[in-house]
């Protein structure tokens, strides 16, 4: 209930500030089982827009364990689907928990496999989780405002979901993982072009600090 209410409030605020977003590709989402969404991490807005795009399916997502130090906030983000992960030493739970939620609870997990907001390197963790949970990977991209200021300028928001990528069962070699990672990255590029053939991702400009 908290997840639903929060999402409705955020969506209403975004519509007031920015207008209606464009969502496409929802027909690719599995209806009867869990799945894993992967996306390039471009802004703090990414997970919000993806959550809206796949609703009424609720998302679970990894969050750094430091965010759970204050109990009231920890309670709230857990209700939103977050679970803590030690980024320095992830441990077995970083894999076991999402696999259980995907496989048994039929939840949807969103992962930003590039690791950092502005990296092009794809990591193998998403593939491992999808293989163990026996769920497909769906690439998704967000294009639009990257900052609150751009939202207020009413730059159009787009979310596009791609075709499912099936992960082979059994042990995968490093070459197998690299190949699937390549397919994921190529899917990101294709989805970006389908939204805007001339799209080029640019880092948000940071204001220089005044030196006295």
Tab-separated table of N, CA and C in Angstrom, residues 3-146:
chain	number	residue	atom	x	y	z
A	3	UNK	N	3.903	1.533	-1.072
A	3	UNK	CA	4.540	1.608	-2.394
A	3	UNK	C	3.578	2.256	-3.391
A	4	UNK	N	2.345	1.783	-3.415
A	4	UNK	CA	1.348	2.287	-4.352
A	4	UNK	C	1.062	3.768	-4.128
A	5	UNK	N	0.841	4.152	-2.878
A	5	UNK	CA	0.540	5.547	-2.558
A	5	UNK	C	1.706	6.460	-2.933
A	6	UNK	N	2.920	6.043	-2.571
A	6	UNK	CA	4.110	6.843	-2.876
A	6	UNK	C	4.272	7.038	-4.378
A	7	UNK	N	4.054	5.955	-5.131
A	7	UNK	CA	4.212	6.037	-6.580
A	7	UNK	C	3.169	6.960	-7.199
A	8	UNK	N	1.932	6.906	-6.714
A	8	UNK	CA	0.882	7.787	-7.212
A	8	UNK	C	1.216	9.258	-6.932
A	9	UNK	N	1.713	9.529	-5.735
A	9	UNK	CA	2.057	10.907	-5.363
A	9	UNK	C	3.186	11.433	-6.245
A	10	UNK	N	4.244	10.621	-6.402
A	10	UNK	CA	5.390	11.037	-7.212
A	10	UNK	C	4.967	11.247	-8.663
A	11	UNK	N	4.167	10.327	-9.185
A	11	UNK	CA	3.709	10.452	-10.577
A	11	UNK	C	2.879	11.721	-10.761
A	12	UNK	N	2.020	12.026	-9.804
A	12	UNK	CA	1.198	13.239	-9.895
A	12	UNK	C	2.081	14.486	-9.903
A	13	UNK	N	3.084	14.513	-9.027
A	13	UNK	CA	3.994	15.658	-8.960
A	13	UNK	C	4.742	15.836	-10.277
A	14	UNK	N	5.211	14.725	-10.859
A	14	UNK	CA	5.951	14.798	-12.119
A	14	UNK	C	5.056	15.281	-13.253
A	15	UNK	N	3.791	14.862	-13.254
A	15	UNK	CA	2.864	15.323	-14.292
A	15	UNK	C	2.620	16.819	-14.164
A	16	UNK	N	2.459	17.295	-12.932
A	16	UNK	CA	2.242	18.729	-12.703
A	16	UNK	C	3.459	19.532	-13.142
A	17	UNK	N	4.652	19.051	-12.803
A	17	UNK	CA	5.878	19.794	-13.091
A	17	UNK	C	6.335	19.655	-14.541
A	18	UNK	N	6.078	18.461	-15.134
A	18	UNK	CA	6.709	18.162	-16.421
A	18	UNK	C	5.734	17.723	-17.503
A	19	UNK	N	4.517	17.401	-17.151
A	19	UNK	CA	3.578	16.884	-18.142
A	19	UNK	C	3.616	15.365	-18.197
A	20	UNK	N	2.839	14.783	-19.087
A	20	UNK	CA	2.760	13.336	-19.201
A	20	UNK	C	3.990	12.777	-19.915
A	21	UNK	N	4.559	11.711	-19.357
A	21	UNK	CA	5.718	11.065	-19.958
A	21	UNK	C	5.262	10.079	-21.027
A	22	UNK	N	6.207	9.657	-21.850
A	22	UNK	CA	5.931	8.669	-22.885
A	22	UNK	C	6.516	7.323	-22.473
A	23	UNK	N	5.658	6.305	-22.359
A	23	UNK	CA	6.092	4.963	-21.982
A	23	UNK	C	5.790	4.015	-23.137
A	24	UNK	N	6.741	3.154	-23.464
A	24	UNK	CA	6.521	2.202	-24.551
A	24	UNK	C	7.226	0.891	-24.245
A	25	UNK	N	6.719	-0.180	-24.829
A	25	UNK	CA	7.330	-1.496	-24.666
A	25	UNK	C	6.774	-2.310	-23.520
A	26	UNK	N	5.719	-1.827	-22.849
A	26	UNK	CA	5.158	-2.592	-21.722
A	26	UNK	C	4.637	-3.964	-22.144
A	27	UNK	N	4.327	-4.120	-23.440
A	27	UNK	CA	3.846	-5.422	-23.918
A	27	UNK	C	4.928	-6.502	-23.815
A	28	UNK	N	6.182	-6.080	-23.621
A	28	UNK	CA	7.281	-7.040	-23.489
A	28	UNK	C	7.418	-7.593	-22.073
A	29	UNK	N	6.713	-6.999	-21.116
A	29	UNK	CA	6.834	-7.427	-19.727
A	29	UNK	C	6.112	-8.757	-19.502
A	30	UNK	N	6.769	-9.737	-18.873
A	30	UNK	CA	6.104	-11.006	-18.549
A	30	UNK	C	4.909	-10.768	-17.633
A	31	UNK	N	3.854	-11.532	-17.845
A	31	UNK	CA	2.628	-11.344	-17.067
A	31	UNK	C	2.543	-12.286	-15.857
A	32	UNK	N	3.144	-13.479	-15.959
A	32	UNK	CA	2.908	-14.498	-14.943
A	32	UNK	C	4.145	-14.909	-14.150
A	33	UNK	N	5.240	-14.236	-14.326
A	33	UNK	CA	6.443	-14.591	-13.558
A	33	UNK	C	7.298	-13.352	-13.325
A	34	UNK	N	8.270	-13.502	-12.440
A	34	UNK	CA	9.154	-12.384	-12.153
A	34	UNK	C	10.096	-12.106	-13.314
A	35	UNK	N	10.757	-10.976	-13.253
A	35	UNK	CA	11.719	-10.636	-14.296
A	35	UNK	C	12.720	-9.629	-13.750
A	36	UNK	N	13.796	-9.468	-14.492
A	36	UNK	CA	14.866	-8.573	-14.076
A	36	UNK	C	15.016	-7.468	-15.110
A	37	UNK	N	14.881	-6.237	-14.663
A	37	UNK	CA	15.060	-5.077	-15.527
A	37	UNK	C	16.475	-4.543	-15.378
A	38	UNK	N	17.109	-4.241	-16.495
A	38	UNK	CA	18.438	-3.624	-16.444
A	38	UNK	C	18.398	-2.317	-17.227
A	39	UNK	N	19.077	-1.310	-16.711
A	39	UNK	CA	19.045	0.001	-17.344
A	39	UNK	C	20.355	0.731	-17.124
A	40	UNK	N	20.753	1.582	-18.064
A	40	UNK	CA	21.908	2.453	-17.826
A	40	UNK	C	21.534	3.501	-16.782
A	41	UNK	N	22.407	3.740	-15.829
A	41	UNK	CA	22.095	4.672	-14.744
A	41	UNK	C	22.559	6.069	-15.121
A	42	UNK	N	21.597	6.939	-15.428
A	42	UNK	CA	21.916	8.285	-15.905
A	42	UNK	C	21.545	9.377	-14.915
A	43	UNK	N	20.648	9.060	-13.998
A	43	UNK	CA	20.168	10.080	-13.067
A	43	UNK	C	19.420	9.411	-11.929
A	44	UNK	N	19.177	10.152	-10.860
A	44	UNK	CA	18.350	9.655	-9.763
A	44	UNK	C	16.907	9.452	-10.216
A	45	UNK	N	16.561	10.011	-11.368
A	45	UNK	CA	15.202	9.902	-11.887
A	45	UNK	C	14.941	8.521	-12.492
A	46	UNK	N	15.989	7.835	-12.936
A	46	UNK	CA	15.836	6.537	-13.613
A	46	UNK	C	14.910	5.564	-12.877
A	47	UNK	N	15.220	5.217	-11.623
A	47	UNK	CA	14.381	4.204	-10.953
A	47	UNK	C	12.939	4.644	-10.759
A	48	UNK	N	12.725	5.940	-10.580
A	48	UNK	CA	11.359	6.461	-10.408
A	48	UNK	C	10.546	6.242	-11.677
A	49	UNK	N	11.120	6.607	-12.812
A	49	UNK	CA	10.410	6.486	-14.080
A	49	UNK	C	10.190	5.028	-14.473
A	50	UNK	N	11.155	4.177	-14.163
A	50	UNK	CA	11.005	2.756	-14.470
A	50	UNK	C	9.898	2.146	-13.613
A	51	UNK	N	9.845	2.533	-12.340
A	51	UNK	CA	8.794	2.030	-11.446
A	51	UNK	C	7.413	2.414	-11.962
A	52	UNK	N	7.279	3.639	-12.456
A	52	UNK	CA	6.006	4.089	-13.000
A	52	UNK	C	5.666	3.309	-14.276
A	53	UNK	N	6.677	3.055	-15.097
A	53	UNK	CA	6.462	2.382	-16.383
A	53	UNK	C	5.950	0.955	-16.223
A	54	UNK	N	6.402	0.242	-15.185
A	54	UNK	CA	6.023	-1.170	-15.038
A	54	UNK	C	4.853	-1.376	-14.069
A	55	UNK	N	4.346	-0.308	-13.463
A	55	UNK	CA	3.222	-0.437	-12.538
A	55	UNK	C	2.026	-1.049	-13.272
A	56	UNK	N	1.279	-2.000	-12.662
A	56	UNK	CA	1.160	-2.292	-11.226
A	56	UNK	C	2.165	-3.290	-10.660
A	57	UNK	N	3.083	-3.781	-11.506
A	57	UNK	CA	4.128	-4.636	-10.943
A	57	UNK	C	5.005	-3.802	-10.015
A	58	UNK	N	5.258	-4.295	-8.828
A	58	UNK	CA	6.109	-3.563	-7.889
A	58	UNK	C	7.549	-4.017	-8.031
A	59	UNK	N	8.463	-3.103	-7.804
A	59	UNK	CA	9.887	-3.371	-7.960
A	59	UNK	C	10.566	-3.619	-6.625
A	60	UNK	N	11.637	-4.388	-6.679
A	60	UNK	CA	12.585	-4.442	-5.575
A	60	UNK	C	13.912	-3.952	-6.127
A	61	UNK	N	14.728	-3.376	-5.280
A	61	UNK	CA	16.002	-2.857	-5.759
A	61	UNK	C	17.030	-2.855	-4.639
A	62	UNK	N	18.289	-2.931	-5.057
A	62	UNK	CA	19.394	-2.914	-4.115
A	62	UNK	C	19.693	-1.485	-3.682
A	63	UNK	N	20.023	-1.319	-2.412
A	63	UNK	CA	20.400	0.000	-1.894
A	63	UNK	C	21.580	-0.169	-0.945
A	64	UNK	N	22.464	0.798	-0.934
A	64	UNK	CA	23.631	0.691	-0.066
A	64	UNK	C	23.193	0.641	1.394
A	65	UNK	N	23.870	-0.182	2.172
A	65	UNK	CA	23.428	-0.447	3.539
A	65	UNK	C	23.458	0.789	4.434
A	66	UNK	N	24.243	1.793	4.059
A	66	UNK	CA	24.303	3.017	4.861
A	66	UNK	C	22.942	3.717	4.943
A	67	UNK	N	22.105	3.518	3.932
A	67	UNK	CA	20.793	4.152	3.923
A	67	UNK	C	19.857	3.571	4.978
A	68	UNK	N	20.228	2.421	5.545
A	68	UNK	CA	19.365	1.748	6.504
A	68	UNK	C	19.775	2.018	7.954
A	69	UNK	N	20.704	2.936	8.143
A	69	UNK	CA	21.197	3.212	9.494
A	69	UNK	C	20.157	3.933	10.364
A	70	UNK	N	19.318	4.775	9.746
A	70	UNK	CA	18.260	5.470	10.494
A	70	UNK	C	16.979	4.661	10.355
A	71	UNK	N	16.482	4.108	11.446
A	71	UNK	CA	15.398	3.126	11.413
A	71	UNK	C	14.115	3.612	10.736
A	72	UNK	N	13.654	4.856	11.000
A	72	UNK	CA	12.431	5.297	10.315
A	72	UNK	C	12.585	5.301	8.791
A	73	UNK	N	13.744	5.770	8.321
A	73	UNK	CA	13.973	5.803	6.873
A	73	UNK	C	14.152	4.393	6.327
A	74	UNK	N	14.833	3.542	7.107
A	74	UNK	CA	15.017	2.144	6.697
A	74	UNK	C	13.671	1.457	6.523
A	75	UNK	N	12.766	1.706	7.463
A	75	UNK	CA	11.427	1.117	7.376
A	75	UNK	C	10.717	1.568	6.106
A	76	UNK	N	10.840	2.853	5.801
A	76	UNK	CA	10.151	3.413	4.635
A	76	UNK	C	10.683	2.830	3.333
A	77	UNK	N	12.011	2.811	3.162
A	77	UNK	CA	12.538	2.331	1.882
A	77	UNK	C	12.378	0.820	1.732
A	78	UNK	N	12.307	0.102	2.847
A	78	UNK	CA	12.004	-1.330	2.756
A	78	UNK	C	10.589	-1.526	2.226
A	79	UNK	N	9.671	-0.663	2.656
A	79	UNK	CA	8.303	-0.731	2.159
A	79	UNK	C	8.250	-0.424	0.659
A	80	UNK	N	9.246	0.335	0.189
A	80	UNK	CA	9.312	0.661	-1.233
A	80	UNK	C	10.022	-0.421	-2.040
A	81	UNK	N	10.502	-1.460	-1.344
A	81	UNK	CA	11.124	-2.585	-2.051
A	81	UNK	C	12.626	-2.643	-1.970
A	82	UNK	N	13.239	-1.755	-1.194
A	82	UNK	CA	14.701	-1.739	-1.105
A	82	UNK	C	15.200	-2.798	-0.132
A	83	UNK	N	16.373	-3.337	-0.420
A	83	UNK	CA	17.042	-4.224	0.528
A	83	UNK	C	18.521	-3.852	0.566
A	84	UNK	N	19.136	-3.951	1.755
A	84	UNK	CA	20.506	-3.448	1.921
A	84	UNK	C	21.575	-4.358	1.315
A	85	UNK	N	22.604	-3.723	0.754
A	85	UNK	CA	23.745	-4.440	0.197
A	85	UNK	C	25.018	-3.698	0.585
A	86	UNK	N	25.975	-4.446	1.078
A	86	UNK	CA	27.299	-3.889	1.369
A	86	UNK	C	28.076	-3.818	0.062
A	87	UNK	N	28.296	-2.629	-0.440
A	87	UNK	CA	28.927	-2.483	-1.745
A	87	UNK	C	30.377	-2.925	-1.749
A	88	UNK	N	31.053	-2.831	-0.584
A	88	UNK	CA	32.452	-3.240	-0.506
A	88	UNK	C	32.565	-4.761	-0.426
A	89	UNK	N	31.677	-5.375	0.373
A	89	UNK	CA	31.665	-6.832	0.536
A	89	UNK	C	30.217	-7.308	0.417
A	90	UNK	N	29.730	-7.495	-0.807
A	90	UNK	CA	28.318	-7.815	-1.022
A	90	UNK	C	27.824	-9.045	-0.261
A	91	UNK	N	28.577	-10.130	-0.260
A	91	UNK	CA	28.158	-11.324	0.455
A	91	UNK	C	27.071	-12.092	-0.278
A	92	UNK	N	26.764	-13.313	0.164
A	92	UNK	CA	25.776	-14.180	-0.505
A	92	UNK	C	24.372	-13.590	-0.556
A	93	UNK	N	23.989	-12.803	0.454
A	93	UNK	CA	22.629	-12.267	0.497
A	93	UNK	C	22.338	-11.322	-0.666
A	94	UNK	N	23.380	-10.703	-1.233
A	94	UNK	CA	23.193	-9.793	-2.362
A	94	UNK	C	22.667	-10.542	-3.579
A	95	UNK	N	22.888	-11.841	-3.623
A	95	UNK	CA	22.383	-12.683	-4.699
A	95	UNK	C	21.160	-13.471	-4.242
A	96	UNK	N	21.249	-14.056	-3.043
A	96	UNK	CA	20.203	-14.960	-2.548
A	96	UNK	C	18.855	-14.264	-2.399
A	97	UNK	N	18.841	-13.074	-1.796
A	97	UNK	CA	17.569	-12.386	-1.558
A	97	UNK	C	16.844	-12.052	-2.863
A	98	UNK	N	17.492	-11.381	-3.826
A	98	UNK	CA	16.764	-11.077	-5.067
A	98	UNK	C	16.358	-12.325	-5.836
A	99	UNK	N	17.174	-13.378	-5.803
A	99	UNK	CA	16.812	-14.614	-6.495
A	99	UNK	C	15.537	-15.191	-5.901
A	100	UNK	N	15.441	-15.205	-4.570
A	100	UNK	CA	14.245	-15.711	-3.896
A	100	UNK	C	13.016	-14.885	-4.248
A	101	UNK	N	13.167	-13.558	-4.239
A	101	UNK	CA	12.038	-12.678	-4.526
A	101	UNK	C	11.570	-12.813	-5.975
A	102	UNK	N	12.508	-13.019	-6.888
A	102	UNK	CA	12.152	-13.179	-8.293
A	102	UNK	C	11.504	-14.532	-8.557
A	103	UNK	N	12.094	-15.559	-7.978
A	103	UNK	CA	11.672	-16.927	-8.268
A	103	UNK	C	10.407	-17.322	-7.524
A	104	UNK	N	10.355	-17.036	-6.231
A	104	UNK	CA	9.238	-17.481	-5.399
A	104	UNK	C	8.116	-16.455	-5.278
A	105	UNK	N	8.491	-15.179	-5.190
A	105	UNK	CA	7.485	-14.130	-5.019
A	105	UNK	C	7.055	-13.489	-6.337
A	106	UNK	N	7.741	-13.851	-7.420
A	106	UNK	CA	7.443	-13.327	-8.753
A	106	UNK	C	7.512	-11.797	-8.803
A	107	UNK	N	8.504	-11.259	-8.102
A	107	UNK	CA	8.718	-9.818	-8.093
A	107	UNK	C	9.542	-9.410	-9.323
A	108	UNK	N	9.701	-8.116	-9.492
A	108	UNK	CA	10.561	-7.582	-10.546
A	108	UNK	C	11.702	-6.825	-9.881
A	109	UNK	N	12.903	-7.134	-10.293
A	109	UNK	CA	14.097	-6.487	-9.747
A	109	UNK	C	14.673	-5.543	-10.786
A	110	UNK	N	15.034	-4.350	-10.376
A	110	UNK	CA	15.702	-3.430	-11.289
A	110	UNK	C	17.152	-3.287	-10.861
A	111	UNK	N	18.049	-3.425	-11.835
A	111	UNK	CA	19.487	-3.315	-11.596
A	111	UNK	C	20.064	-2.344	-12.621
A	112	UNK	N	20.976	-1.524	-12.157
A	112	UNK	CA	21.718	-0.645	-13.054
A	112	UNK	C	23.111	-1.263	-13.201
A	113	UNK	N	23.287	-2.179	-14.178
A	113	UNK	CA	24.508	-2.983	-14.249
A	113	UNK	C	25.761	-2.212	-14.601
A	114	UNK	N	25.615	-0.943	-14.993
A	114	UNK	CA	26.797	-0.142	-15.260
A	114	UNK	C	27.513	0.234	-13.975
A	115	UNK	N	26.883	-0.054	-12.824
A	115	UNK	CA	27.556	0.142	-11.540
A	115	UNK	C	27.538	1.568	-11.052
A	116	UNK	N	27.959	2.506	-11.876
A	116	UNK	CA	27.919	3.918	-11.518
A	116	UNK	C	27.054	4.646	-12.536
A	117	UNK	N	26.677	5.841	-12.231
A	117	UNK	CA	25.764	6.565	-13.112
A	117	UNK	C	26.340	6.776	-14.510
A	118	UNK	N	27.631	6.973	-14.598
A	118	UNK	CA	28.167	7.436	-15.861
A	118	UNK	C	29.152	6.459	-16.491
A	119	UNK	N	29.050	5.182	-16.138
A	119	UNK	CA	29.934	4.171	-16.697
A	119	UNK	C	29.258	3.458	-17.855
A	120	UNK	N	30.054	3.007	-18.838
A	120	UNK	CA	29.543	2.208	-19.946
A	120	UNK	C	29.851	0.730	-19.752
A	121	UNK	N	30.544	0.382	-18.674
A	121	UNK	CA	30.922	-1.007	-18.430
A	121	UNK	C	29.746	-1.782	-17.851
A	122	UNK	N	29.455	-2.934	-18.453
A	122	UNK	CA	28.373	-3.787	-17.986
A	122	UNK	C	28.950	-4.825	-17.030
A	123	UNK	N	28.277	-5.053	-15.924
A	123	UNK	CA	28.727	-6.039	-14.947
A	123	UNK	C	27.918	-7.328	-15.070
A	124	UNK	N	28.512	-8.468	-14.645
A	124	UNK	CA	27.876	-9.766	-14.797
A	124	UNK	C	26.880	-10.128	-13.728
A	125	UNK	N	26.717	-9.315	-12.690
A	125	UNK	CA	25.827	-9.659	-11.586
A	125	UNK	C	24.390	-9.859	-12.010
A	126	UNK	N	23.912	-9.034	-12.920
A	126	UNK	CA	22.530	-9.151	-13.377
A	126	UNK	C	22.299	-10.493	-14.063
A	127	UNK	N	23.271	-10.923	-14.851
A	127	UNK	CA	23.152	-12.198	-15.560
A	127	UNK	C	23.107	-13.356	-14.568
A	128	UNK	N	23.951	-13.299	-13.546
A	128	UNK	CA	23.996	-14.361	-12.540
A	128	UNK	C	22.667	-14.486	-11.808
A	129	UNK	N	22.103	-13.358	-11.407
A	129	UNK	CA	20.822	-13.372	-10.694
A	129	UNK	C	19.713	-13.917	-11.591
A	130	UNK	N	19.671	-13.471	-12.843
A	130	UNK	CA	18.637	-13.936	-13.772
A	130	UNK	C	18.759	-15.437	-14.020
A	131	UNK	N	19.966	-15.938	-14.129
A	131	UNK	CA	20.176	-17.371	-14.380
A	131	UNK	C	19.711	-18.202	-13.195
A	132	UNK	N	20.079	-17.785	-11.987
A	132	UNK	CA	19.698	-18.545	-10.797
A	132	UNK	C	18.190	-18.498	-10.547
A	133	UNK	N	17.579	-17.369	-10.844
A	133	UNK	CA	16.131	-17.218	-10.627
A	133	UNK	C	15.315	-17.762	-11.792
A	134	UNK	N	15.996	-18.051	-12.909
A	134	UNK	CA	15.337	-18.554	-14.120
A	134	UNK	C	14.291	-17.570	-14.636
A	135	UNK	N	14.706	-16.308	-14.712
A	135	UNK	CA	13.824	-15.265	-15.227
A	135	UNK	C	14.521	-14.541	-16.369
A	136	UNK	N	13.766	-13.908	-17.263
A	136	UNK	CA	14.376	-13.161	-18.361
A	136	UNK	C	14.904	-11.802	-17.909
A	137	UNK	N	15.820	-11.283	-18.696
A	137	UNK	CA	16.331	-9.918	-18.496
A	137	UNK	C	15.655	-9.018	-19.523
A	138	UNK	N	15.132	-7.896	-19.049
A	138	UNK	CA	14.533	-6.925	-19.966
A	138	UNK	C	15.307	-5.610	-19.899
A	139	UNK	N	15.917	-5.210	-21.013
A	139	UNK	CA	16.606	-3.915	-21.032
A	139	UNK	C	15.605	-2.777	-21.076
A	140	UNK	N	15.919	-1.687	-20.427
A	140	UNK	CA	15.045	-0.517	-20.435
A	140	UNK	C	15.904	0.735	-20.365
A	141	UNK	N	15.515	1.766	-21.078
A	141	UNK	CA	16.260	3.017	-21.044
A	141	UNK	C	15.325	4.173	-20.722
A	142	UNK	N	15.908	5.169	-20.086
A	142	UNK	CA	15.195	6.423	-19.801
A	142	UNK	C	15.920	7.550	-20.502
A	143	UNK	N	15.160	8.380	-21.189
A	143	UNK	CA	15.682	9.614	-21.763
A	143	UNK	C	14.825	10.764	-21.262
A	144	UNK	N	15.479	11.856	-20.929
A	144	UNK	CA	14.727	13.008	-20.460
A	144	UNK	C	15.529	13.825	-19.479
A	145	UNK	N	14.861	14.626	-18.653
A	145	UNK	CA	15.553	15.462	-17.678
A	145	UNK	C	16.413	14.627	-16.744
A	146	UNK	N	17.589	15.145	-16.429
A	146	UNK	CA	18.499	14.456	-15.521
A	146	UNK	C	18.606	15.175	-14.185
